mmCIF file of C-alpha atoms in Angstrom:
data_model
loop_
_atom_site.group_PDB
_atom_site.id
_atom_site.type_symbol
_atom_site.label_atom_id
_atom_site.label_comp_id
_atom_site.label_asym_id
_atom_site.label_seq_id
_atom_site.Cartn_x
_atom_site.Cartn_y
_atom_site.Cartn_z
ATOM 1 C CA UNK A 592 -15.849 -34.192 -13.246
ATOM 2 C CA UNK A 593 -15.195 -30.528 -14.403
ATOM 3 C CA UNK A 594 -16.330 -27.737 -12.066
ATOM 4 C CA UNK A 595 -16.626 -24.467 -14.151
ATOM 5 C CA UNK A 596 -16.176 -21.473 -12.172
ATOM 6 C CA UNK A 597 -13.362 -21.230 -9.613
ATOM 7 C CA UNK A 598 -15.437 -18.302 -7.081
ATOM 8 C CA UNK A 599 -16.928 -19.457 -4.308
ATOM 9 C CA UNK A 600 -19.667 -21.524 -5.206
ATOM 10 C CA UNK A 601 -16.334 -23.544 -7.767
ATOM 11 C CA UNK A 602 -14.518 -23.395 -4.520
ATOM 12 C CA UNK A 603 -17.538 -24.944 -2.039
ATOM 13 C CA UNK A 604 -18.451 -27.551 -4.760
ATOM 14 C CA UNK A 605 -14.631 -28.461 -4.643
ATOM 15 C CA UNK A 606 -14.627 -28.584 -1.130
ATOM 16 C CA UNK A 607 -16.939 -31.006 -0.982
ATOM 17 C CA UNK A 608 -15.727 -33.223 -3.627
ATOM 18 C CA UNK A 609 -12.544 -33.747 -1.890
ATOM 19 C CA UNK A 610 -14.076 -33.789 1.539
ATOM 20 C CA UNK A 611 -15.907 -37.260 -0.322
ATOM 21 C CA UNK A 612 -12.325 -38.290 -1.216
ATOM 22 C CA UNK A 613 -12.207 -37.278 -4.881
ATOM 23 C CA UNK A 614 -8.248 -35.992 -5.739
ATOM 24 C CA UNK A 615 -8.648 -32.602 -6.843
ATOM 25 C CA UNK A 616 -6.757 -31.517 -10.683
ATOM 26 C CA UNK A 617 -7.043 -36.175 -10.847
ATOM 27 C CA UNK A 618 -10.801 -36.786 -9.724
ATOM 28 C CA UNK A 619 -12.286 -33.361 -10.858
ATOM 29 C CA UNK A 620 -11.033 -29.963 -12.122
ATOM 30 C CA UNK A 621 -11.373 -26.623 -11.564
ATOM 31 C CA UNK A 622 -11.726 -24.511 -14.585
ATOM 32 C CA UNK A 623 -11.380 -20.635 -13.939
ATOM 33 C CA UNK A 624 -11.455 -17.893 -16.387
ATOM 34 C CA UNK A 625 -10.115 -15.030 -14.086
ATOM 35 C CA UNK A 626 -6.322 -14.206 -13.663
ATOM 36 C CA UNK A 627 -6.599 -14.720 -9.832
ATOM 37 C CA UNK A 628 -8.278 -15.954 -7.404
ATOM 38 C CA UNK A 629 -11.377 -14.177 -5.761
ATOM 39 C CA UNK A 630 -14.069 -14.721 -8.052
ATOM 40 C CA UNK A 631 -16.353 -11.777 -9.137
ATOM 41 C CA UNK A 632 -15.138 -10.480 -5.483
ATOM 42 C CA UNK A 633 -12.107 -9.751 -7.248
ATOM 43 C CA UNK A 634 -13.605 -7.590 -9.832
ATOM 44 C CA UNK A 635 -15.781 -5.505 -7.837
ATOM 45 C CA UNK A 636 -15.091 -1.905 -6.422
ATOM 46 C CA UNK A 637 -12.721 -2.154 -3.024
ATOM 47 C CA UNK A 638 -14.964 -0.281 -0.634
ATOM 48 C CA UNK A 639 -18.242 -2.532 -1.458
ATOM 49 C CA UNK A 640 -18.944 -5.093 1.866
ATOM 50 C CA UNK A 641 -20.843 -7.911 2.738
ATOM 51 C CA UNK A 642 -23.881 -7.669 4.323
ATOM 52 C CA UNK A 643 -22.498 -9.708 7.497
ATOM 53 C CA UNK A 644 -19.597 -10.113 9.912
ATOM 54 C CA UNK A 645 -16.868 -12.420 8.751
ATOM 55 C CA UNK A 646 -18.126 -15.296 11.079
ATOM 56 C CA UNK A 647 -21.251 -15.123 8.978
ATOM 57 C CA UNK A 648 -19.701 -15.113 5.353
ATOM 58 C CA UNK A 649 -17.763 -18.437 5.528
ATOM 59 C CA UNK A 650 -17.928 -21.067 2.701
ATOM 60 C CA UNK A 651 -17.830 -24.415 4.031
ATOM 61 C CA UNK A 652 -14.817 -25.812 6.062
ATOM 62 C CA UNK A 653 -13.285 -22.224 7.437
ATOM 63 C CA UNK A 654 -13.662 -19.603 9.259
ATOM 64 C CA UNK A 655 -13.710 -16.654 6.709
ATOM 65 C CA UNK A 656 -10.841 -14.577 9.080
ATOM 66 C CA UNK A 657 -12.285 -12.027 11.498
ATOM 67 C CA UNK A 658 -12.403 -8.292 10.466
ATOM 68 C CA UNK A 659 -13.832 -5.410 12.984
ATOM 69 C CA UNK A 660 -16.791 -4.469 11.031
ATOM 70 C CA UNK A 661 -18.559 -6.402 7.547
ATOM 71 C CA UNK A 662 -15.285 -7.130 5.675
ATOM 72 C CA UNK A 663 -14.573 -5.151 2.023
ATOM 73 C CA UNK A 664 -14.179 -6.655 -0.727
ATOM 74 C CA UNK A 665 -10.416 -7.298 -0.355
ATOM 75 C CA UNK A 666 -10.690 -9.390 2.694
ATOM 76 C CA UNK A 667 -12.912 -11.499 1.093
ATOM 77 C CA UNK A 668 -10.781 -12.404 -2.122
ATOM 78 C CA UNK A 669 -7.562 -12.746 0.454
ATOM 79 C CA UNK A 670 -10.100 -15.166 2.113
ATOM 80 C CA UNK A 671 -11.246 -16.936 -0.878
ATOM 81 C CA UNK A 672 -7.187 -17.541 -2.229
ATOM 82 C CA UNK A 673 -6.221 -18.682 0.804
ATOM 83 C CA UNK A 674 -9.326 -21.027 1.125
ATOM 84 C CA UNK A 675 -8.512 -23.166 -2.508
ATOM 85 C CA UNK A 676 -4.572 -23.283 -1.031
ATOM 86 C CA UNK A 677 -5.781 -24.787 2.052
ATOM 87 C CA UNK A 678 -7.537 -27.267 0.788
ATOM 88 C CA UNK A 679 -5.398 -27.435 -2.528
ATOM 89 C CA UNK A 680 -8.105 -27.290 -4.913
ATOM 90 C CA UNK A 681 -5.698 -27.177 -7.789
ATOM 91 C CA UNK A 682 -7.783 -24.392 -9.614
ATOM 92 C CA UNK A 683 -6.484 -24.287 -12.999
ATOM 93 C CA UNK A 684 -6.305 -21.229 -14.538
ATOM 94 C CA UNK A 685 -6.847 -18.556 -16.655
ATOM 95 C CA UNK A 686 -8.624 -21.002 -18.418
ATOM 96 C CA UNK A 687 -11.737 -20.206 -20.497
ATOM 97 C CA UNK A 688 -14.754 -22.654 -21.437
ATOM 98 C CA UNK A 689 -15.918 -21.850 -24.602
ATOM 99 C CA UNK A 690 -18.599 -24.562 -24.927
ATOM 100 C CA UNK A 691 -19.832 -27.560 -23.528
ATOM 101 C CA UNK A 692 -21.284 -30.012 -25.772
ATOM 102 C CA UNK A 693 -22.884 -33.472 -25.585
ATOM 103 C CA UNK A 694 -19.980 -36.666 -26.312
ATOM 104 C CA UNK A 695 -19.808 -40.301 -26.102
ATOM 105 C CA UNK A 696 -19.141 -41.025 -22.310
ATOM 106 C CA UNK A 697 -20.466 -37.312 -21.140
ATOM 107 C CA UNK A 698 -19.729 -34.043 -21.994
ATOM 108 C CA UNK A 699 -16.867 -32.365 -23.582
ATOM 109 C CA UNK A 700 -15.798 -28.942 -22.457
ATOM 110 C CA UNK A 701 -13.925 -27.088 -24.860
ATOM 111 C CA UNK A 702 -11.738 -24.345 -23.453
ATOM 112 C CA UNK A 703 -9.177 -22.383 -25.054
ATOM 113 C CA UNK A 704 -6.752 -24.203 -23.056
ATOM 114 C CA UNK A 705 -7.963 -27.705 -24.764
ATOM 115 C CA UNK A 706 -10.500 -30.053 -24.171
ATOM 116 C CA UNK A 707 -12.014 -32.236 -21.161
ATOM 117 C CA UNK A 708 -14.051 -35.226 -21.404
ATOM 118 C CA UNK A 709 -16.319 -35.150 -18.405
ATOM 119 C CA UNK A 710 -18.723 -37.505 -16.665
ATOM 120 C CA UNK A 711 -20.919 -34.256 -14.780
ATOM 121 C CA UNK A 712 -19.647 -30.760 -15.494
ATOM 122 C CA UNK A 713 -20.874 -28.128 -12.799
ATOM 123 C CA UNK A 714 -21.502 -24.585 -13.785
ATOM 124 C CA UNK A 715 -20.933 -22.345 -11.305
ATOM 125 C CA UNK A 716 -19.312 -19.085 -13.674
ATOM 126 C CA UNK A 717 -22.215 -16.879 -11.341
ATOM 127 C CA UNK A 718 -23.411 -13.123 -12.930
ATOM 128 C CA UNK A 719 -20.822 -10.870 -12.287
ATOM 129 C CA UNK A 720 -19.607 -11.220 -16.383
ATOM 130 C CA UNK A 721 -23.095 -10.178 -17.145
ATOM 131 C CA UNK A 722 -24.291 -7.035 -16.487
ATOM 132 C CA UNK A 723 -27.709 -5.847 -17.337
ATOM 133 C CA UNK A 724 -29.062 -2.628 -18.622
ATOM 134 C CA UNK A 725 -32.517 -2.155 -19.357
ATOM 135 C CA UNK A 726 -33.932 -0.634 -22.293
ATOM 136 C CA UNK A 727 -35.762 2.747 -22.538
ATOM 137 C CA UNK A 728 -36.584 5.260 -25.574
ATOM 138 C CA UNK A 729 -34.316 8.144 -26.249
ATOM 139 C CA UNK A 730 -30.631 8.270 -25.757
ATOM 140 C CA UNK A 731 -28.298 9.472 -23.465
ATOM 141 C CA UNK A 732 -24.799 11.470 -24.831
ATOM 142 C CA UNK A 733 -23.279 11.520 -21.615
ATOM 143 C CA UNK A 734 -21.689 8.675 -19.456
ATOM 144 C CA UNK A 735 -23.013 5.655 -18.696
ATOM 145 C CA UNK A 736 -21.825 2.729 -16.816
ATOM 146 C CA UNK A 737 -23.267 -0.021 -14.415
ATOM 147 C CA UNK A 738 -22.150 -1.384 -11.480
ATOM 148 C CA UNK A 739 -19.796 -4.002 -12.983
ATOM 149 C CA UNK A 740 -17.847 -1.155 -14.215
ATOM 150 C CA UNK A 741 -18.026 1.111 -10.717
ATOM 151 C CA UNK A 742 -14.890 1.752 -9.014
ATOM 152 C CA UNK A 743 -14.840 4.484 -6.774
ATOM 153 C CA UNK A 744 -16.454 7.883 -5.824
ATOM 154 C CA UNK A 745 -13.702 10.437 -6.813
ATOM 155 C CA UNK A 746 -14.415 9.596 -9.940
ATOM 156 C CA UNK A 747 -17.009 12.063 -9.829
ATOM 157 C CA UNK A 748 -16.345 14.409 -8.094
ATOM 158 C CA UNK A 749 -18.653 17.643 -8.850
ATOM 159 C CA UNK A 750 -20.922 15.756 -11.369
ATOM 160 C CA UNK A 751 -24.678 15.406 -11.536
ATOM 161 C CA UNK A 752 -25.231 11.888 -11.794
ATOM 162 C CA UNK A 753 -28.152 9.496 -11.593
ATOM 163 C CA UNK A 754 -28.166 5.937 -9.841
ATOM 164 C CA UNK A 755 -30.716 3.949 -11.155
ATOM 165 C CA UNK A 756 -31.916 0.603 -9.314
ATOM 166 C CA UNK A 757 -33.525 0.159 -6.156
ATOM 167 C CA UNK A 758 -31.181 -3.081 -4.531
ATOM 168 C CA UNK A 759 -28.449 -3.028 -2.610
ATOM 169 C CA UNK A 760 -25.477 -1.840 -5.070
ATOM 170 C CA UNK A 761 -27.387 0.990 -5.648
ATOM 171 C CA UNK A 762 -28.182 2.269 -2.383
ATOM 172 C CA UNK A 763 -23.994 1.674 -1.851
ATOM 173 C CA UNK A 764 -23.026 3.177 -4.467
ATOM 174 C CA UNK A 765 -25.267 6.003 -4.332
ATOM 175 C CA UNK A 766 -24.103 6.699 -0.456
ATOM 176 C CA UNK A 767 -20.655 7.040 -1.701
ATOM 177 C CA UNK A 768 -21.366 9.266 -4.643
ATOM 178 C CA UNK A 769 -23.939 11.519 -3.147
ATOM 179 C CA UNK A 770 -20.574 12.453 -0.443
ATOM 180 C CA UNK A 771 -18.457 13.843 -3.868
ATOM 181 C CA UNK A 772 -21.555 14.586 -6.332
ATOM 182 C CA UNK A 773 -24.830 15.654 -6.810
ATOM 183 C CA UNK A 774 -26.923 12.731 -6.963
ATOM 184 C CA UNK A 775 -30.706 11.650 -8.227
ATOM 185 C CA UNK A 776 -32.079 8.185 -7.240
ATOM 186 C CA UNK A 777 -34.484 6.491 -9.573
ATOM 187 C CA UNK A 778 -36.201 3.416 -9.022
ATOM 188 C CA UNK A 779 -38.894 1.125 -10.012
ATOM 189 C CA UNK A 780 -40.933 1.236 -6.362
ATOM 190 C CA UNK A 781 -40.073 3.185 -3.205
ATOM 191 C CA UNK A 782 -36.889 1.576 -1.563
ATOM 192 C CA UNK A 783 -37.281 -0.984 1.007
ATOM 193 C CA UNK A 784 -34.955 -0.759 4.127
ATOM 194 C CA UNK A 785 -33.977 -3.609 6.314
ATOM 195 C CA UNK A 786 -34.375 -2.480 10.152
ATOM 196 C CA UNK A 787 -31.101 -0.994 10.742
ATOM 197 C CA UNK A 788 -30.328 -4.102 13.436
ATOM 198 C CA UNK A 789 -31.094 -6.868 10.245
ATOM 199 C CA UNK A 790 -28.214 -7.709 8.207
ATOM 200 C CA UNK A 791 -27.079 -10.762 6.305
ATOM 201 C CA UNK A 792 -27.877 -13.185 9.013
ATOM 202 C CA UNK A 793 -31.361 -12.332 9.000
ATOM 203 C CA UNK A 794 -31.881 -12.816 5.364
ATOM 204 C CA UNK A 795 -29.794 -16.503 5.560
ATOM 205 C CA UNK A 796 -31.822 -17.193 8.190
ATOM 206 C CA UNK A 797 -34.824 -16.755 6.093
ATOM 207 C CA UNK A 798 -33.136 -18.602 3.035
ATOM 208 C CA UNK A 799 -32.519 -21.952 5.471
ATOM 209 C CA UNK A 800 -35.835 -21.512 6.601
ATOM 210 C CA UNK A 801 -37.396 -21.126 2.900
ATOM 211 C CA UNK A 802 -34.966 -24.301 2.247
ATOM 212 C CA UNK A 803 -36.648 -26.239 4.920
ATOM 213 C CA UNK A 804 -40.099 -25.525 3.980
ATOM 214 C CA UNK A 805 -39.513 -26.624 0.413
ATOM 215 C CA UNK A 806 -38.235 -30.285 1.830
ATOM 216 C CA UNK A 807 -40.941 -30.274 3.745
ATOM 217 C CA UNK A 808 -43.769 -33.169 2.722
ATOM 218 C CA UNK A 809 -47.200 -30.780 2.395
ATOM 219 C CA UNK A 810 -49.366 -31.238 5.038
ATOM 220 C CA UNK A 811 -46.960 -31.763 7.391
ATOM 221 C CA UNK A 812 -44.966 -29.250 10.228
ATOM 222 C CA UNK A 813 -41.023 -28.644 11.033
ATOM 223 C CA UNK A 814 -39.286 -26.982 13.211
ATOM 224 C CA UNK A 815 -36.493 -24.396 12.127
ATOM 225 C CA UNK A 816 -33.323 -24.132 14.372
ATOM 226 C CA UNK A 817 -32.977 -20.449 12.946
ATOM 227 C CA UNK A 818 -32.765 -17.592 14.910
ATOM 228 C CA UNK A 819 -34.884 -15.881 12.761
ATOM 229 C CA UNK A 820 -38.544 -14.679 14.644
ATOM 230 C CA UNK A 821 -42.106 -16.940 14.397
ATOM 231 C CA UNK A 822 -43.271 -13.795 11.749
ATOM 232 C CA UNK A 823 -39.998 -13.803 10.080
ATOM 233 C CA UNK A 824 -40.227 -17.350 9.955
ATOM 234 C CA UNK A 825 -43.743 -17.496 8.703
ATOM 235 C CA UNK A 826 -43.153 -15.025 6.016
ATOM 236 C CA UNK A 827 -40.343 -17.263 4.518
ATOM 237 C CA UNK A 828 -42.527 -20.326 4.086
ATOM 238 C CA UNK A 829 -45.411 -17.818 2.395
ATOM 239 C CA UNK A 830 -42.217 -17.174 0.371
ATOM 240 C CA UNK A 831 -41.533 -20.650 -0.102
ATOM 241 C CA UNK A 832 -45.346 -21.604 -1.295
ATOM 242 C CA UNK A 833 -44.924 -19.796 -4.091
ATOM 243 C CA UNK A 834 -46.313 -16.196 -3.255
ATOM 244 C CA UNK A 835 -44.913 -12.919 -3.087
ATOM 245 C CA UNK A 836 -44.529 -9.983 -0.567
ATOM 246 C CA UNK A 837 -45.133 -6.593 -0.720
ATOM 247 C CA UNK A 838 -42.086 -5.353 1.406
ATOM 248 C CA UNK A 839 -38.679 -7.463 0.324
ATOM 249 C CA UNK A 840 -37.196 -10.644 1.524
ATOM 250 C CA UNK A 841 -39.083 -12.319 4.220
ATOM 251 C CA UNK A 842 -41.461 -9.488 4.266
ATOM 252 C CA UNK A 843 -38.455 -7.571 5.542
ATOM 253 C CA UNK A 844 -37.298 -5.486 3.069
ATOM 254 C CA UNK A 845 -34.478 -4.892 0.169
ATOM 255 C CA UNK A 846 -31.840 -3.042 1.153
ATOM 256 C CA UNK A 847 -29.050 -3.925 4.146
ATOM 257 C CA UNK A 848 -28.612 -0.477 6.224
ATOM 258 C CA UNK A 849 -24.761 -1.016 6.180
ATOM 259 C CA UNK A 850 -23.025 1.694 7.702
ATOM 260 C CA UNK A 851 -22.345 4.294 4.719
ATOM 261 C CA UNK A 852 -25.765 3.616 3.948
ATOM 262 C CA UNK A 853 -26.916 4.745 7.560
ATOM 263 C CA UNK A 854 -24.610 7.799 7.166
ATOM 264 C CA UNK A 855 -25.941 8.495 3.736
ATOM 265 C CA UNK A 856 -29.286 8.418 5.406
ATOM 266 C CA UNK A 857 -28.042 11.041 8.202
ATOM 267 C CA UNK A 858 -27.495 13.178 5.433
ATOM 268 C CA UNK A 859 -31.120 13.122 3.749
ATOM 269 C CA UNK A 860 -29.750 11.422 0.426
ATOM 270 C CA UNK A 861 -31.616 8.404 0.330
ATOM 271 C CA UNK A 862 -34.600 9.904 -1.438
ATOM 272 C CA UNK A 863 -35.713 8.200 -4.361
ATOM 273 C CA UNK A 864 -37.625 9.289 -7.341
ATOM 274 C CA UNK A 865 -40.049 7.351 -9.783
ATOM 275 C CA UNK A 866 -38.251 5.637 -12.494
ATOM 276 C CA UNK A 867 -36.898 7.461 -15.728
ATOM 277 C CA UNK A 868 -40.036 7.382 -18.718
ATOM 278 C CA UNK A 869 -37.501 7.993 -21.548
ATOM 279 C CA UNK A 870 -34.212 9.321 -22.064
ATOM 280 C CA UNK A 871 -32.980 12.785 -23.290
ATOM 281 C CA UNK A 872 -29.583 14.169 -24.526
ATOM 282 C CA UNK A 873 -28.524 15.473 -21.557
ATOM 283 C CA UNK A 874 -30.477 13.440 -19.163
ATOM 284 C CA UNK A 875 -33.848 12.084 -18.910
ATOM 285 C CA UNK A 876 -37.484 12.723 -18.210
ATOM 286 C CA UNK A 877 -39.563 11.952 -14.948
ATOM 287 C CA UNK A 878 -43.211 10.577 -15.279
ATOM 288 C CA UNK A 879 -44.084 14.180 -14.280
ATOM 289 C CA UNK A 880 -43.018 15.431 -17.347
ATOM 290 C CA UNK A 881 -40.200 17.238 -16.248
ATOM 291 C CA UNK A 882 -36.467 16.860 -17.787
ATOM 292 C CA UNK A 883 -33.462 16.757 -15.456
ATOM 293 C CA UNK A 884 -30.410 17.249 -16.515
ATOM 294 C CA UNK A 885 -27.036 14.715 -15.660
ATOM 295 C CA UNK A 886 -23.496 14.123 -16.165
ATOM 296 C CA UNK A 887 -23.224 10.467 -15.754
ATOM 297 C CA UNK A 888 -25.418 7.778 -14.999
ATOM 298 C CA UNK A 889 -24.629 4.165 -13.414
ATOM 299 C CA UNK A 890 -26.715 1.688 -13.955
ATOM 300 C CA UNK A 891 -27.675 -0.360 -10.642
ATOM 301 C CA UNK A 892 -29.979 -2.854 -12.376
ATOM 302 C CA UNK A 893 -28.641 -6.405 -11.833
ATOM 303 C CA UNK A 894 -27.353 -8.937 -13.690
ATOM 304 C CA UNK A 895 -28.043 -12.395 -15.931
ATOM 305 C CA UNK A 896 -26.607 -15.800 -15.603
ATOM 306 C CA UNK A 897 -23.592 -16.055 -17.571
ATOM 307 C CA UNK A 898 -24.539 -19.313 -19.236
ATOM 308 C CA UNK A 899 -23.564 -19.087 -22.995
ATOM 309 C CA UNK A 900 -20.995 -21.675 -22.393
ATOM 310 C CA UNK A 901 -24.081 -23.884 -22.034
ATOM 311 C CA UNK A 902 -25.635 -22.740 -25.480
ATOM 312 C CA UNK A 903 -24.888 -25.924 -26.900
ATOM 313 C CA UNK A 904 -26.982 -27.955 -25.033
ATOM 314 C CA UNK A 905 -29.928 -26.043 -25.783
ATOM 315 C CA UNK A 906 -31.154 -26.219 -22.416
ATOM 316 C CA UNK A 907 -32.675 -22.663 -21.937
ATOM 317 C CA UNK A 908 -36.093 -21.536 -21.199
ATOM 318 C CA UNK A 909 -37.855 -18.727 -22.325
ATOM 319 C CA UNK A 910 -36.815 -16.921 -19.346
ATOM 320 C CA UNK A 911 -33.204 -17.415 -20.036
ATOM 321 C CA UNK A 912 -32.716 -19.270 -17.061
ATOM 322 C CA UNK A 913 -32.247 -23.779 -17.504
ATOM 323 C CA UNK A 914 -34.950 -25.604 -15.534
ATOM 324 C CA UNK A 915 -33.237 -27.534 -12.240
ATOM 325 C CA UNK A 916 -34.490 -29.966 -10.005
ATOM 326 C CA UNK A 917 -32.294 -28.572 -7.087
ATOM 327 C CA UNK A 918 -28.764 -27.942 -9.221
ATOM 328 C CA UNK A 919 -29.653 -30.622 -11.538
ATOM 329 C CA UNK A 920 -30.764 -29.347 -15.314
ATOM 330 C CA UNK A 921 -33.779 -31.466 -16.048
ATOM 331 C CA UNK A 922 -32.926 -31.871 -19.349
ATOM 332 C CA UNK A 923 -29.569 -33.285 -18.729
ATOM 333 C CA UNK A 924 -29.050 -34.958 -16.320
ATOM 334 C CA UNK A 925 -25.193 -34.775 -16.360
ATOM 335 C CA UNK A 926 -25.299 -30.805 -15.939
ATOM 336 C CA UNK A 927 -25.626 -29.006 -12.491
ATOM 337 C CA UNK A 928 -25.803 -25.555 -11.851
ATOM 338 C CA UNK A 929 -25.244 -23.773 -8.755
ATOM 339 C CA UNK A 930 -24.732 -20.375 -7.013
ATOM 340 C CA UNK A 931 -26.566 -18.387 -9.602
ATOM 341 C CA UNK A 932 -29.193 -17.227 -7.288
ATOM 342 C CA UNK A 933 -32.379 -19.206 -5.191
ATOM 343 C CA UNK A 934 -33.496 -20.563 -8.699
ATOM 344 C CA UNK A 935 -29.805 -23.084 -8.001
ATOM 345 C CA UNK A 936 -30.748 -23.445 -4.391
ATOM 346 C CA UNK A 937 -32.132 -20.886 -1.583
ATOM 347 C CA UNK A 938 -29.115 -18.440 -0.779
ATOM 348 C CA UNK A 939 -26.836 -19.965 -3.141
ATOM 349 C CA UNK A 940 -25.428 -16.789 -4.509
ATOM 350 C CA UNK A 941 -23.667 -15.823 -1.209
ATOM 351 C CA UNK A 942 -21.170 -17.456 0.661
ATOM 352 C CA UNK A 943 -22.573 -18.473 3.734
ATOM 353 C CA UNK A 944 -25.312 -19.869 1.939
ATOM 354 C CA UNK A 945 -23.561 -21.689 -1.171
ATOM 355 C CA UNK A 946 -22.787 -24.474 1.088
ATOM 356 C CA UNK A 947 -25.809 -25.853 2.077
ATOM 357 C CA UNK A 948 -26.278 -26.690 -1.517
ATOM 358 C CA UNK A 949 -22.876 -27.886 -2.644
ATOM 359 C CA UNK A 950 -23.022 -30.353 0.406
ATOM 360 C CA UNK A 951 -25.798 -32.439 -1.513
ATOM 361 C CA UNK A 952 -24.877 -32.222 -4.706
ATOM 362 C CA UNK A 953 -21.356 -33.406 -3.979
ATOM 363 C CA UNK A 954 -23.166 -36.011 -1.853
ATOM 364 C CA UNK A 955 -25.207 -37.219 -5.191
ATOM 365 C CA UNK A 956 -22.442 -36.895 -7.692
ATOM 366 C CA UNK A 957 -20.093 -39.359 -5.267
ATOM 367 C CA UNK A 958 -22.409 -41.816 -4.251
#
């Protein structure tokens, strides 16, 4: 087996293999692209946190160590290099998949380190190498960068800058700018605030409790062993049926009121404007019809699946995404996918969550 991807949703899906007494580097390999451990955790700006305390952001196994406060981004990449020594996952790497094509006895991954023959390949290379900025008329001749390419605040220092997006990154981002700069917010709908005592827990709660209400038969009842309220509870499984709400996750909201983001609060920043109509040369225009002038803008807008390894196949839909029945592509049966958002199973994207989907799908690819 070939695991592509050595962050954490390569390093639960490894876990699990060798929990089910496959040799890791003889059984199955990692394949990594990065230079070091940490995943995309590695590549992302130093001050950023997780939306939880450490006991709460643990892949599967071990206890993520504890930190006083939601752990930066540093603590989590020491966590996630010390987690493949522990359990020697043999991560090989830098090693780069090119392509993944269909062979005689599975399917061949072609890296630029040579080639693997390969009874199930998991994909697990996440979004992080795919940033995504949307299109609008006009252009800008000033900076531009999104939040791939953020590092830190000083960087501009005394600028007028825009942060455009209305998720978490941007509301991070923009509390640590809007300390050194003058800031605008833009986004597509008015910004939706968790209650300042919901965090990460909350919204993994509702993720287990979406999960549960998808296994379950219709017609018939569970019971949840979350923590999360009867409403909260209720909202997930509307969530789960198919519809959507009005105010976030759960019918909670969008954004995690970490503790710059509080502060940023205290300080009347968090105001957010309607989203940009076009662009100018020195800024951009307002639905209003007025033109406001920036330095620099950064580009909170998300990210795709970074999938073009999988071209080959020809597995994509229309909405760039492969279809899955749970991590499995539909149209190949020797393919999984996982921890590239609830599409590859409900809270598979973070790391307390990755685990409840790995579990299975080691589970089917070792039985």
């Amino acid at each position: 087996m070939a695991v592509i991807g050595g962050g954490q949703a390569g390093l639960a899906t490894g876990f699990y293999l060798r929990r089910a007494g496959l040799v890791p580097g003889v059984d199955f390999v990692i394949l990594d692209a990065a230079e070091q451990p940490g995943g995309a955790w590695a590549r992302m700006w130093p001050t950023l946190r997780t939306f939880s305390p450490a006991q709460y952001s643990s892949l599967p196994g071990w206890m993520m160590p504890s930190y006083a406060g939601y752990p930066p981004a540093g603590h989590v990449v020491d966590y996630l290099t010390r987690y493949e020594e522990r359990y020697d996952l043999s991560v090989q790497r830098p090693v780069r998949v090119h392509r993944v094509e269909r062979a005689d006895g599975g399917l061949l991954v072609r890296t630029d380190k040579g080639d693997w023959l390969a009874e199930h390949v998991v994909s697990a290379t996440g979004t992080w190498s795919r940033p995504f900025f949307p299109t609008y008329p006009g252009r800008f001749r000033g900076q531009q960068l999104h939040t791939a390419q953020y590092h830190r605040a000083a960087d501009f220092a005394g600028q007028r800058v825009a942060i455009i997006g209305g998720g978490n990154s941007a509301a991070q981002i923009l509390a640590e700018v809007s300390a050194v700069a003058d800031t605008t917010w833009l986004t597509q709908r008015p910004p939706r605030f968790l209650p300042d005592d919901v965090d990460g827990r909350a919204l993994f709660n509702l993720a287990t409790a979406r999960r549960q209400a998808l296994a379950t038969p219709a017609g018939s009842t569970t019971s949840t062993s979350t923590t999360a309220s009867a409403s909260t509870t209720a909202s997930a499984s509307t969530t789960a049926a198919g519809s959507t709400t009005a105010a976030g996750v759960g019918g909670l909201g969008d954004i995690v009121m970490v503790e710059a983001v509080r502060e940023a609060r205290a300080r009347g920043v968090l105001d957010a404007h309607p989203m940009l109509t076009h662009l100018t040369d020195t800024g951009f225009s307002l639905p209003d019809g007025t033109d406001q002038q920036v330095d620099t803008i950064i580009w909170c807008t998300g990210f795709r699946p970074a999938l073009a390894h999988l071209a080959p196949l020809a597995l994509r839909e229309r909405d760039g995404r492969i279809a899955t029945a749970e991590t499995q592509a539909l149209r190949e049966s020797r393919l999984h996918l996982v921890g590239y958002g609830d599409w590859t199973g409900p809270a598979s994207a973070t790391l307390i969550g990755v685990g409840q989907t790995t579990r299975p799908l080691a589970a089917a690819l070792t039985n």
